[in-house]
Amino acid sequence: MNDAIDSFWHSASGILSPHGPATAGAAASYAPGDYSIHFFLQLAVILFACRIVGWFGQRFLAQPPVVGEMIAGVILGPSLLGMFFPDLQGALFPKETRNVLYAGAQLGVALYMFLVGLTLRLDHFASKARSALAVSASGVIAPFLIAVAITPMLLTVPGLFAPGISQANATLFLGACIALTAFPMLARIINERGLANSPLGTLSLAAGAFDDAASWCVLAVVLATFGGGSGIAILAIGGAFLYVGFLVLFGRRILAPLGRAVEARGEMSMNVLAITLMAFCTSAFIMDAIGVHGIFGGFILGVFMPRGLFVAELKKKVEPLAVVLLLPMFFTYSGLNTRMDMVNSASLLVIALGILAASIAAKFGACYLAARMCGEDNRTAMGIGALMNSRGLMELIIINIGLQKGIIGPTLFSMLVLMAIVTTMMASPLFEYVYGRKARLMDEMETMKTVSA
C-alpha cells in the first residue's frame, strides 16, 4: 500500500515538473508557461485548503476563518505536507515559482489593508486618542524592556543569533518581534465581528498600526547597522513621515473628486475604480520602495479616501476578490517558509516557552494595563489586550527577514514561529471570552429594556 502511495506521489511530481519525473523537485529552467501551470494549480490547492481548514476551525474550534487560513498555509508548507509527502509538496510549490506567489501574496494583503483603512473612523480615534497612544506606547516599550532583560541570556545559547552580532542589534530585533501585532489578522477579526466602526475596533487598529510601523522602523535600523547602511533607516523612517504628512495635508483634497463622481452617478464607474486602484498601487509601491511595507501604503491611503457611497461601492467590487482569492496567498507564502521541527530538545523547548510567556506578558499585560489607566472599563481593556497580543503571519514576515539577513539562526526562528502561532490561536477565543460574549449579552439586555419601555 505504501509503495503504491509513493508511486502515485512520484508520478504526480513528474507531471508537475517542467521537464518530467527526472527533474521533479530539482532546480530546473522554467519557461513562462511553466510558471502559469504551477500558479493556477497552486491557487486551486490554496483555496481548497483554506476553505476546508477555515471551516473546520470555525465549526469545531471557534476560530475565525483567518486563523484557519493561517494554519492552512503552514499545512501546505514543509511542516506537514512537506514532512509526509516531500515530493508532492516540492512539486506543487517549487522554489522557482515562489516569486510569483510572493507578488500575489503582497497584492492580497496590501489590498485588504486598503479596504480596512476605508473603514477606519478617525472621529472615534480622536475621541480615544489618549487611550490609543497609551496602548500603542505600552505595546512598544514593554516588549523592548523584556528584550533587554532576556537577550543577554539568549546570546549565550549557540545558534540562536548570528555569530558576532552585537547585543544592541540582537535586543532591537527581538524587541521588534515581540512588539509586532498581527495587523491584518487583528483587522479581519474586528471586521468579521462587526466592530470596525466601534471605539474598541478603532482604538485597536490605530494602536496596532503604530506598533507595527514602529517595529518595521526598528528593523530598518537593525538592517542598517548590521551591514545595510544608514541610508536604509533614514529612507524608511524619513520617507514614511514625509508620505504620511503629505496625505494629511493634501490627501483628502486630491481624492475628494473620486467621491463626488460616485455620488453624482449613484455607482462607481470603471474609470473611477481604475483610478482608485492606480492610487492604491502607487501608495503601496512608495512604502515598499522606502523599505517599510506595502501594506502600510494601502492602509494609510484607505484612511484618506472619500467616505459614504464611495466606500460601499468599492468594497462591493473589490472585497470578495481580495478576501477569497488573494489574501490566502499571503498566508500560504508565509507558511511555506515555516518549519515546526526545529525546537528538538528539552532545553530549547524551555527557552521557547520562556519567550512565549515573556511575549504574552509584554503585549497582553502592558496593553491591558495601559487601557485601564486611561479609563477604559475592564472588559474593553481585556479585549484590547487580547487583540494586541496576536502576532500572526506578520511575525513570520519579519523573522523571515531576520533569517534571510543572517540576524537570527534557524532555531530562534522556529521559537518565534511557535510564539506567533500560539498567540494567534489564543487571540480569538480569549477575545470572545473577555469581550465578545459579554458585549452581546449587554446588547441583549439593552434591547430587552427598550422593548419593555
CSV table of C-alpha atoms in Angstrom, one decimal:
chain,number,residue,atom,x,y,z
A,1,MET,CA,0.0,0.0,0.0
A,2,ASN,CA,2.8,2.4,1.0
A,3,ASP,CA,4.6,1.6,-2.2
A,4,ALA,CA,1.5,2.4,-4.2
A,5,ILE,CA,1.1,5.8,-2.5
A,6,ASP,CA,4.8,6.6,-3.0
A,7,SER,CA,4.5,5.7,-6.7
A,8,PHE,CA,1.4,8.0,-7.0
A,9,TRP,CA,3.2,10.9,-5.4
A,10,HIS,CA,6.2,10.3,-7.6
A,11,SER,CA,4.0,10.3,-10.7
A,12,ALA,CA,2.3,13.5,-9.6
A,13,SER,CA,5.6,15.1,-9.1
A,14,GLY,CA,6.7,14.2,-12.6
A,15,ILE,CA,3.6,15.7,-14.1
A,16,LEU,CA,4.1,19.0,-12.3
A,17,SER,CA,7.8,19.2,-13.1
A,18,PRO,CA,8.6,21.2,-16.3
A,19,HIS,CA,10.9,18.5,-17.6
A,20,GLY,CA,9.3,15.3,-16.4
A,21,PRO,CA,9.9,13.0,-13.5
A,22,ALA,CA,13.7,13.1,-13.8
A,23,THR,CA,13.9,16.6,-12.6
A,24,ALA,CA,10.9,16.8,-10.3
A,25,GLY,CA,11.7,18.7,-7.2
A,26,ALA,CA,15.2,19.7,-8.6
A,27,ALA,CA,16.4,23.0,-9.9
A,28,ALA,CA,15.2,23.5,-13.4
A,29,SER,CA,14.9,26.2,-16.1
A,30,TYR,CA,11.3,27.4,-16.1
A,31,ALA,CA,9.6,28.8,-19.2
A,32,PRO,CA,6.8,31.4,-18.8
A,33,GLY,CA,4.2,28.7,-19.4
A,34,ASP,CA,5.6,26.5,-16.6
A,35,TYR,CA,5.0,29.4,-14.1
A,36,SER,CA,1.4,29.7,-15.1
A,37,ILE,CA,0.8,26.0,-14.8
A,38,HIS,CA,2.0,26.0,-11.3
A,39,PHE,CA,0.4,29.3,-10.4
A,40,PHE,CA,-3.1,28.2,-11.3
A,41,LEU,CA,-2.7,24.8,-9.6
A,42,GLN,CA,-1.3,26.5,-6.5
A,43,LEU,CA,-4.3,28.8,-6.3
A,44,ALA,CA,-6.7,25.9,-6.6
A,45,VAL,CA,-4.9,24.0,-3.8
A,46,ILE,CA,-4.6,27.1,-1.6
A,47,LEU,CA,-8.3,27.9,-2.0
A,48,PHE,CA,-9.3,24.3,-1.2
A,49,ALA,CA,-7.1,24.1,1.8
A,50,CYS,CA,-8.2,27.5,3.2
A,51,ARG,CA,-11.9,26.7,2.8
A,52,ILE,CA,-11.6,23.3,4.4
A,53,VAL,CA,-9.3,24.3,7.3
A,54,GLY,CA,-11.2,27.6,7.8
A,55,TRP,CA,-14.5,25.7,8.1
A,56,PHE,CA,-13.1,23.2,10.4
A,57,GLY,CA,-11.6,25.8,12.7
A,58,GLN,CA,-14.7,27.8,12.7
A,59,ARG,CA,-17.0,24.8,13.3
A,60,PHE,CA,-15.1,22.9,15.9
A,61,LEU,CA,-12.5,25.3,17.4
A,62,ALA,CA,-14.5,28.6,17.5
A,63,GLN,CA,-11.7,30.3,15.5
A,64,PRO,CA,-12.3,32.9,12.8
A,65,PRO,CA,-11.7,31.9,9.2
A,66,VAL,CA,-8.5,33.9,9.1
A,67,VAL,CA,-6.9,31.6,11.7
A,68,GLY,CA,-7.8,28.5,9.6
A,69,GLU,CA,-6.2,30.2,6.6
A,70,MET,CA,-3.0,30.8,8.5
A,71,ILE,CA,-2.9,27.2,9.6
A,72,ALA,CA,-3.7,26.0,6.1
A,73,GLY,CA,-0.6,27.9,4.9
A,74,VAL,CA,1.5,26.0,7.5
A,75,ILE,CA,-0.1,22.7,6.5
A,76,LEU,CA,0.8,23.3,2.8
A,77,GLY,CA,4.4,24.0,3.8
A,78,PRO,CA,7.3,21.8,4.9
A,79,SER,CA,5.9,21.4,8.4
A,80,LEU,CA,3.2,19.0,7.4
A,81,LEU,CA,2.7,18.3,3.7
A,82,GLY,CA,6.5,18.5,3.1
A,83,MET,CA,7.2,16.2,6.0
A,84,PHE,CA,4.9,13.4,4.9
A,85,PHE,CA,4.9,13.9,1.1
A,86,PRO,CA,8.0,15.9,0.3
A,87,ASP,CA,8.0,15.1,-3.5
A,88,LEU,CA,4.4,16.3,-3.9
A,89,GLN,CA,4.9,19.4,-1.8
A,90,GLY,CA,8.1,20.2,-3.7
A,91,ALA,CA,6.3,19.7,-7.0
A,92,LEU,CA,3.3,21.8,-6.0
A,93,PHE,CA,5.4,24.7,-4.6
A,94,PRO,CA,8.9,24.6,-6.2
A,95,LYS,CA,11.2,27.4,-5.2
A,96,GLU,CA,11.5,28.6,-8.8
A,97,THR,CA,7.8,29.6,-8.7
A,98,ARG,CA,7.6,31.3,-5.3
A,99,ASN,CA,8.4,34.8,-6.6
A,100,VAL,CA,5.1,34.7,-8.5
A,101,LEU,CA,3.2,33.6,-5.4
A,102,TYR,CA,5.0,36.2,-3.4
A,103,ALA,CA,3.8,39.0,-5.7
A,104,GLY,CA,0.2,37.8,-5.4
A,105,ALA,CA,0.6,37.5,-1.6
A,106,GLN,CA,1.7,41.1,-1.3
A,107,LEU,CA,-1.1,42.3,-3.5
A,108,GLY,CA,-3.7,40.4,-1.5
A,109,VAL,CA,-2.6,41.6,2.0
A,110,ALA,CA,-2.0,45.2,0.8
A,111,LEU,CA,-5.4,45.4,-0.9
A,112,TYR,CA,-7.1,44.0,2.2
A,113,MET,CA,-5.4,46.6,4.4
A,114,PHE,CA,-6.5,49.3,1.9
A,115,LEU,CA,-10.1,48.2,2.5
A,116,VAL,CA,-9.5,48.2,6.3
A,117,GLY,CA,-8.3,51.8,6.0
A,118,LEU,CA,-11.5,52.7,4.3
A,119,THR,CA,-13.5,51.7,7.4
A,120,LEU,CA,-11.3,53.5,10.0
A,121,ARG,CA,-13.2,56.1,11.9
A,122,LEU,CA,-10.9,59.0,12.6
A,123,ASP,CA,-13.6,60.6,14.8
A,124,HIS,CA,-13.5,57.5,17.1
A,125,PHE,CA,-9.7,57.7,17.1
A,126,ALA,CA,-9.9,61.4,18.0
A,127,SER,CA,-12.2,60.6,20.9
A,128,LYS,CA,-9.9,57.8,22.0
A,129,ALA,CA,-6.6,59.4,21.2
A,130,ARG,CA,-5.3,59.3,24.7
A,131,SER,CA,-6.1,55.6,25.1
A,132,ALA,CA,-4.8,54.8,21.7
A,133,LEU,CA,-1.5,56.5,22.2
A,134,ALA,CA,-1.1,54.9,25.6
A,135,VAL,CA,-1.9,51.4,24.4
A,136,SER,CA,0.4,51.9,21.4
A,137,ALA,CA,3.3,53.2,23.5
A,138,SER,CA,2.9,50.4,26.1
A,139,GLY,CA,2.8,47.8,23.3
A,140,VAL,CA,6.2,49.0,22.1
A,141,ILE,CA,8.0,50.0,25.3
A,142,ALA,CA,7.2,46.8,27.4
A,143,PRO,CA,8.4,44.4,24.6
A,144,PHE,CA,11.7,46.2,24.3
A,145,LEU,CA,12.2,46.1,28.1
A,146,ILE,CA,11.5,42.4,28.0
A,147,ALA,CA,14.0,42.1,25.1
A,148,VAL,CA,16.6,44.0,27.2
A,149,ALA,CA,16.1,41.5,30.0
A,150,ILE,CA,16.3,38.2,28.1
A,151,THR,CA,18.6,38.9,25.2
A,152,PRO,CA,21.9,38.6,27.2
A,153,MET,CA,20.8,35.1,28.2
A,154,LEU,CA,19.8,34.1,24.6
A,155,LEU,CA,23.1,35.3,23.3
A,156,THR,CA,24.9,32.6,25.4
A,157,VAL,CA,23.0,29.8,23.6
A,158,PRO,CA,24.8,28.9,20.4
A,159,GLY,CA,22.8,29.1,17.1
A,160,LEU,CA,20.0,31.5,18.3
A,161,PHE,CA,21.6,34.7,17.0
A,162,ALA,CA,24.2,35.2,14.3
A,163,PRO,CA,27.8,34.8,15.5
A,164,GLY,CA,29.3,38.2,16.3
A,165,ILE,CA,26.0,40.1,16.4
A,166,SER,CA,26.1,43.0,18.9
A,167,GLN,CA,23.9,42.9,22.0
A,168,ALA,CA,22.2,46.1,20.8
A,169,ASN,CA,21.2,44.7,17.4
A,170,ALA,CA,20.0,41.4,19.0
A,171,THR,CA,17.9,43.3,21.5
A,172,LEU,CA,16.4,45.6,19.0
A,173,PHE,CA,15.5,42.8,16.7
A,174,LEU,CA,13.9,40.7,19.4
A,175,GLY,CA,12.1,43.7,20.8
A,176,ALA,CA,10.6,44.4,17.3
A,177,CYS,CA,9.5,40.7,17.0
A,178,ILE,CA,7.7,40.8,20.4
A,179,ALA,CA,6.2,44.3,19.8
A,180,LEU,CA,4.7,43.3,16.5
A,181,THR,CA,0.9,42.9,16.2
A,182,ALA,CA,-0.8,40.8,13.6
A,183,PHE,CA,-2.3,43.8,12.0
A,184,PRO,CA,-4.0,42.1,9.1
A,185,MET,CA,-5.5,39.4,11.4
A,186,LEU,CA,-6.4,42.0,14.0
A,187,ALA,CA,-8.3,43.9,11.3
A,188,ARG,CA,-10.0,40.9,10.0
A,189,ILE,CA,-11.2,39.7,13.4
A,190,ILE,CA,-12.6,43.2,14.0
A,191,ASN,CA,-14.3,43.3,10.6
A,192,GLU,CA,-15.7,39.8,10.9
A,193,ARG,CA,-17.3,40.6,14.3
A,194,GLY,CA,-18.7,43.9,13.1
A,195,LEU,CA,-16.5,46.1,15.3
A,196,ALA,CA,-14.8,48.1,12.6
A,197,ASN,CA,-16.8,51.2,13.4
A,198,SER,CA,-16.7,50.8,17.2
A,199,PRO,CA,-14.4,52.7,19.5
A,200,LEU,CA,-12.7,49.4,20.5
A,201,GLY,CA,-12.1,48.5,16.9
A,202,THR,CA,-10.7,51.9,16.0
A,203,LEU,CA,-8.5,52.1,19.1
A,204,SER,CA,-7.1,48.6,18.5
A,205,LEU,CA,-6.5,49.2,14.8
A,206,ALA,CA,-4.7,52.5,15.4
A,207,ALA,CA,-2.6,51.1,18.2
A,208,GLY,CA,-1.7,48.0,16.1
A,209,ALA,CA,-0.8,50.1,13.1
A,210,PHE,CA,1.5,52.3,15.2
A,211,ASP,CA,3.1,49.3,16.9
A,212,ASP,CA,3.8,47.5,13.6
A,213,ALA,CA,5.1,50.7,12.0
A,214,ALA,CA,7.5,51.1,15.0
A,215,SER,CA,8.6,47.5,14.6
A,216,TRP,CA,9.4,47.9,10.9
A,217,CYS,CA,11.3,51.1,11.6
A,218,VAL,CA,13.4,49.4,14.3
A,219,LEU,CA,14.0,46.5,11.8
A,220,ALA,CA,15.3,49.1,9.3
A,221,VAL,CA,17.7,50.4,11.9
A,222,VAL,CA,18.9,46.9,12.7
A,223,LEU,CA,19.5,46.2,9.0
A,224,ALA,CA,21.3,49.5,8.6
A,225,THR,CA,23.7,48.9,11.5
A,226,PHE,CA,24.0,45.2,10.6
A,227,GLY,CA,25.5,46.0,7.2
A,228,GLY,CA,22.8,47.5,5.1
A,229,GLY,CA,24.0,51.1,5.5
A,230,SER,CA,22.5,54.1,7.4
A,231,GLY,CA,20.6,55.2,4.2
A,232,ILE,CA,18.1,52.3,4.7
A,233,ALA,CA,17.0,53.6,8.1
A,234,ILE,CA,16.9,57.2,7.0
A,235,LEU,CA,14.9,56.4,3.9
A,236,ALA,CA,12.4,54.2,5.7
A,237,ILE,CA,11.7,56.4,8.7
A,238,GLY,CA,12.0,59.8,7.0
A,239,GLY,CA,10.2,58.7,3.9
A,240,ALA,CA,7.3,57.3,5.9
A,241,PHE,CA,6.9,60.6,7.8
A,242,LEU,CA,7.0,62.7,4.7
A,243,TYR,CA,4.5,60.5,2.9
A,244,VAL,CA,2.0,60.4,5.8
A,245,GLY,CA,2.5,64.2,6.2
A,246,PHE,CA,1.7,64.7,2.5
A,247,LEU,CA,-1.5,62.7,2.8
A,248,VAL,CA,-2.5,64.6,6.0
A,249,LEU,CA,-2.1,67.9,4.3
A,250,PHE,CA,-3.3,67.2,0.8
A,251,GLY,CA,-4.7,63.7,0.6
A,252,ARG,CA,-8.4,64.4,1.1
A,253,ARG,CA,-8.5,67.3,-1.3
A,254,ILE,CA,-6.8,65.3,-4.0
A,255,LEU,CA,-9.0,62.3,-3.6
A,256,ALA,CA,-12.3,64.1,-3.0
A,257,PRO,CA,-13.3,64.3,-6.7
A,258,LEU,CA,-13.5,60.5,-6.7
A,259,GLY,CA,-16.2,60.5,-4.0
A,260,ARG,CA,-18.1,63.3,-5.8
A,261,ALA,CA,-18.1,61.3,-9.1
A,262,VAL,CA,-19.5,58.2,-7.3
A,263,GLU,CA,-22.2,60.3,-5.5
A,264,ALA,CA,-23.2,62.0,-8.8
A,265,ARG,CA,-23.5,58.8,-10.8
A,266,GLY,CA,-25.0,56.7,-7.9
A,267,GLU,CA,-22.5,54.0,-8.5
A,268,MET,CA,-18.7,53.5,-9.1
A,269,SER,CA,-17.7,53.6,-12.8
A,270,MET,CA,-14.9,51.6,-14.2
A,271,ASN,CA,-12.8,54.7,-14.7
A,272,VAL,CA,-13.2,55.7,-11.0
A,273,LEU,CA,-12.3,52.1,-10.0
A,274,ALA,CA,-9.2,52.1,-12.2
A,275,ILE,CA,-8.0,55.5,-10.8
A,276,THR,CA,-8.6,54.2,-7.3
A,277,LEU,CA,-6.6,51.1,-7.9
A,278,MET,CA,-3.8,53.0,-9.5
A,279,ALA,CA,-3.6,55.2,-6.4
A,280,PHE,CA,-3.6,52.2,-4.2
A,281,CYS,CA,-0.8,50.5,-6.2
A,282,THR,CA,1.2,53.7,-6.2
A,283,SER,CA,0.8,54.1,-2.4
A,284,ALA,CA,1.9,50.5,-1.8
A,285,PHE,CA,4.9,51.0,-4.1
A,286,ILE,CA,6.0,54.1,-2.3
A,287,MET,CA,6.0,52.4,1.1
A,288,ASP,CA,7.7,49.2,-0.2
A,289,ALA,CA,10.3,51.3,-2.1
A,290,ILE,CA,11.3,53.2,1.0
A,291,GLY,CA,11.7,50.0,3.0
A,292,VAL,CA,8.7,49.9,5.3
A,293,HIS,CA,6.0,47.6,3.8
A,294,GLY,CA,3.4,47.9,1.1
A,295,ILE,CA,0.5,47.0,3.4
A,296,PHE,CA,1.0,50.3,5.3
A,297,GLY,CA,0.8,52.2,1.9
A,298,GLY,CA,-2.5,50.5,1.3
A,299,PHE,CA,-3.8,51.1,4.8
A,300,ILE,CA,-2.8,54.8,5.1
A,301,LEU,CA,-4.3,55.6,1.6
A,302,GLY,CA,-7.5,54.0,2.6
A,303,VAL,CA,-7.7,56.2,5.7
A,304,PHE,CA,-7.8,59.4,3.5
A,305,MET,CA,-10.2,58.1,0.8
A,306,PRO,CA,-13.7,59.6,0.4
A,307,ARG,CA,-16.4,58.1,2.6
A,308,GLY,CA,-20.1,57.4,2.0
A,309,LEU,CA,-21.2,55.7,-1.2
A,310,PHE,CA,-17.7,55.5,-2.5
A,311,VAL,CA,-16.7,53.1,0.3
A,312,ALA,CA,-19.8,50.9,-0.2
A,313,GLU,CA,-19.2,50.7,-3.9
A,314,LEU,CA,-15.5,50.0,-3.7
A,315,LYS,CA,-16.0,47.2,-1.1
A,316,LYS,CA,-18.7,45.6,-3.2
A,317,LYS,CA,-16.4,45.5,-6.2
A,318,VAL,CA,-13.1,44.6,-4.6
A,319,GLU,CA,-13.6,42.9,-1.2
A,320,PRO,CA,-14.8,39.5,-2.3
A,321,LEU,CA,-11.8,39.0,-4.7
A,322,ALA,CA,-9.3,40.3,-2.1
A,323,VAL,CA,-10.6,38.2,0.8
A,324,VAL,CA,-11.4,34.9,-1.1
A,325,LEU,CA,-8.7,34.7,-3.8
A,326,LEU,CA,-5.8,37.0,-3.0
A,327,LEU,CA,-5.4,37.1,0.8
A,328,PRO,CA,-5.0,33.3,1.2
A,329,MET,CA,-1.8,33.5,-1.0
A,330,PHE,CA,-0.3,35.7,1.7
A,331,PHE,CA,-0.8,33.1,4.4
A,332,THR,CA,0.4,30.3,2.2
A,333,TYR,CA,3.6,32.0,1.1
A,334,SER,CA,4.5,32.6,4.8
A,335,GLY,CA,3.6,29.1,5.7
A,336,LEU,CA,5.9,27.8,3.0
A,337,ASN,CA,8.8,29.3,5.0
A,338,THR,CA,7.8,27.9,8.3
A,339,ARG,CA,9.4,24.9,9.9
A,340,MET,CA,7.9,23.4,13.1
A,341,ASP,CA,10.5,20.7,13.7
A,342,MET,CA,13.5,22.9,14.8
A,343,VAL,CA,12.8,23.0,18.6
A,344,ASN,CA,14.1,19.5,19.2
A,345,SER,CA,15.4,19.3,22.8
A,346,ALA,CA,14.1,19.9,26.3
A,347,SER,CA,16.4,22.9,26.9
A,348,LEU,CA,15.3,24.6,23.7
A,349,LEU,CA,11.7,23.9,24.5
A,350,VAL,CA,12.1,25.6,27.9
A,351,ILE,CA,13.7,28.6,26.1
A,352,ALA,CA,10.8,28.7,23.6
A,353,LEU,CA,8.2,28.6,26.3
A,354,GLY,CA,10.0,31.3,28.2
A,355,ILE,CA,10.0,33.6,25.1
A,356,LEU,CA,6.3,32.8,24.7
A,357,ALA,CA,5.4,33.7,28.3
A,358,ALA,CA,7.5,36.8,28.2
A,359,SER,CA,5.9,37.9,24.9
A,360,ILE,CA,2.4,37.4,26.3
A,361,ALA,CA,3.2,39.4,29.4
A,362,ALA,CA,4.8,42.2,27.4
A,363,LYS,CA,2.0,42.6,25.0
A,364,PHE,CA,-1.3,41.5,26.6
A,365,GLY,CA,-0.4,42.7,30.1
A,366,ALA,CA,1.1,46.0,29.1
A,367,CYS,CA,-1.8,47.0,26.7
A,368,TYR,CA,-4.4,45.9,29.2
A,369,LEU,CA,-2.8,48.0,32.0
A,370,ALA,CA,-2.4,51.0,29.7
A,371,ALA,CA,-6.1,50.8,28.6
A,372,ARG,CA,-7.2,50.6,32.2
A,373,MET,CA,-5.1,53.5,33.3
A,374,CYS,CA,-6.7,55.6,30.6
A,375,GLY,CA,-10.2,54.9,31.9
A,376,GLU,CA,-11.3,52.0,29.8
A,377,ASP,CA,-13.5,49.5,31.5
A,378,ASN,CA,-12.1,46.1,32.4
A,379,ARG,CA,-14.0,44.3,29.6
A,380,THR,CA,-12.8,46.7,26.9
A,381,ALA,CA,-9.2,46.7,28.2
A,382,MET,CA,-9.1,42.9,28.2
A,383,GLY,CA,-10.5,42.8,24.7
A,384,ILE,CA,-7.8,45.3,23.5
A,385,GLY,CA,-5.1,43.2,25.2
A,386,ALA,CA,-6.3,40.0,23.6
A,387,LEU,CA,-6.3,41.6,20.1
A,388,MET,CA,-2.9,43.3,20.5
A,389,ASN,CA,-1.3,40.1,21.8
A,390,SER,CA,-1.8,38.3,18.4
A,391,ARG,CA,1.3,38.2,16.2
A,392,GLY,CA,0.0,36.2,13.2
A,393,LEU,CA,2.0,35.9,10.0
A,394,MET,CA,3.2,39.5,10.2
A,395,GLU,CA,5.6,37.9,12.7
A,396,LEU,CA,6.6,35.3,10.2
A,397,ILE,CA,7.4,38.1,7.7
A,398,ILE,CA,9.8,39.9,10.0
A,399,ILE,CA,11.5,36.8,11.3
A,400,ASN,CA,12.0,35.5,7.8
A,401,ILE,CA,13.8,38.8,7.0
A,402,GLY,CA,15.9,38.2,10.1
A,403,LEU,CA,16.7,34.7,9.0
A,404,GLN,CA,17.4,35.7,5.4
A,405,LYS,CA,19.7,38.6,6.5
A,406,GLY,CA,21.6,36.4,8.9
A,407,ILE,CA,20.5,38.1,12.1
A,408,ILE,CA,19.0,35.0,13.7
A,409,GLY,CA,19.5,31.3,13.3
A,410,PRO,CA,17.0,28.6,12.3
A,411,THR,CA,16.5,27.6,16.0
A,412,LEU,CA,15.4,31.0,17.2
A,413,PHE,CA,13.4,31.4,14.0
A,414,SER,CA,11.4,28.3,15.0
A,415,MET,CA,10.9,29.5,18.6
A,416,LEU,CA,9.5,32.8,17.3
A,417,VAL,CA,7.2,30.8,14.9
A,418,LEU,CA,5.9,28.9,17.8
A,419,MET,CA,5.3,32.2,19.7
A,420,ALA,CA,3.5,33.6,16.6
A,421,ILE,CA,1.2,30.6,16.2
A,422,VAL,CA,0.2,30.3,19.9
A,423,THR,CA,-0.5,34.0,20.4
A,424,THR,CA,-2.5,34.0,17.2
A,425,MET,CA,-4.5,30.9,18.2
A,426,MET,CA,-5.4,32.3,21.6
A,427,ALA,CA,-6.4,35.8,20.3
A,428,SER,CA,-9.9,35.0,19.0
A,429,PRO,CA,-11.2,32.7,21.8
A,430,LEU,CA,-9.7,35.0,24.5
A,431,PHE,CA,-11.3,38.0,22.9
A,432,GLU,CA,-14.6,36.2,22.7
A,433,TYR,CA,-14.4,35.2,26.3
A,434,VAL,CA,-13.4,38.6,27.8
A,435,TYR,CA,-15.3,40.9,25.4
A,436,GLY,CA,-17.5,39.4,22.7
A,437,ARG,CA,-19.8,37.2,24.8
A,438,LYS,CA,-20.4,39.9,27.4
A,439,ALA,CA,-20.8,42.6,24.7
A,440,ARG,CA,-23.6,40.6,23.1
A,441,LEU,CA,-25.2,40.0,26.5
A,442,MET,CA,-25.2,43.7,27.2
A,443,ASP,CA,-26.7,44.4,23.8
A,444,GLU,CA,-29.5,41.9,24.5
A,445,MET,CA,-30.1,43.5,27.9
A,446,GLU,CA,-30.4,46.9,26.4
A,447,THR,CA,-32.8,45.6,23.7
A,448,MET,CA,-35.0,44.0,26.4
A,449,LYS,CA,-35.1,47.3,28.4
A,450,THR,CA,-36.1,49.2,25.2
A,451,VAL,CA,-38.8,46.7,24.4
A,452,SER,CA,-40.1,46.8,28.0
A,453,ALA,CA,-40.2,50.5,27.9
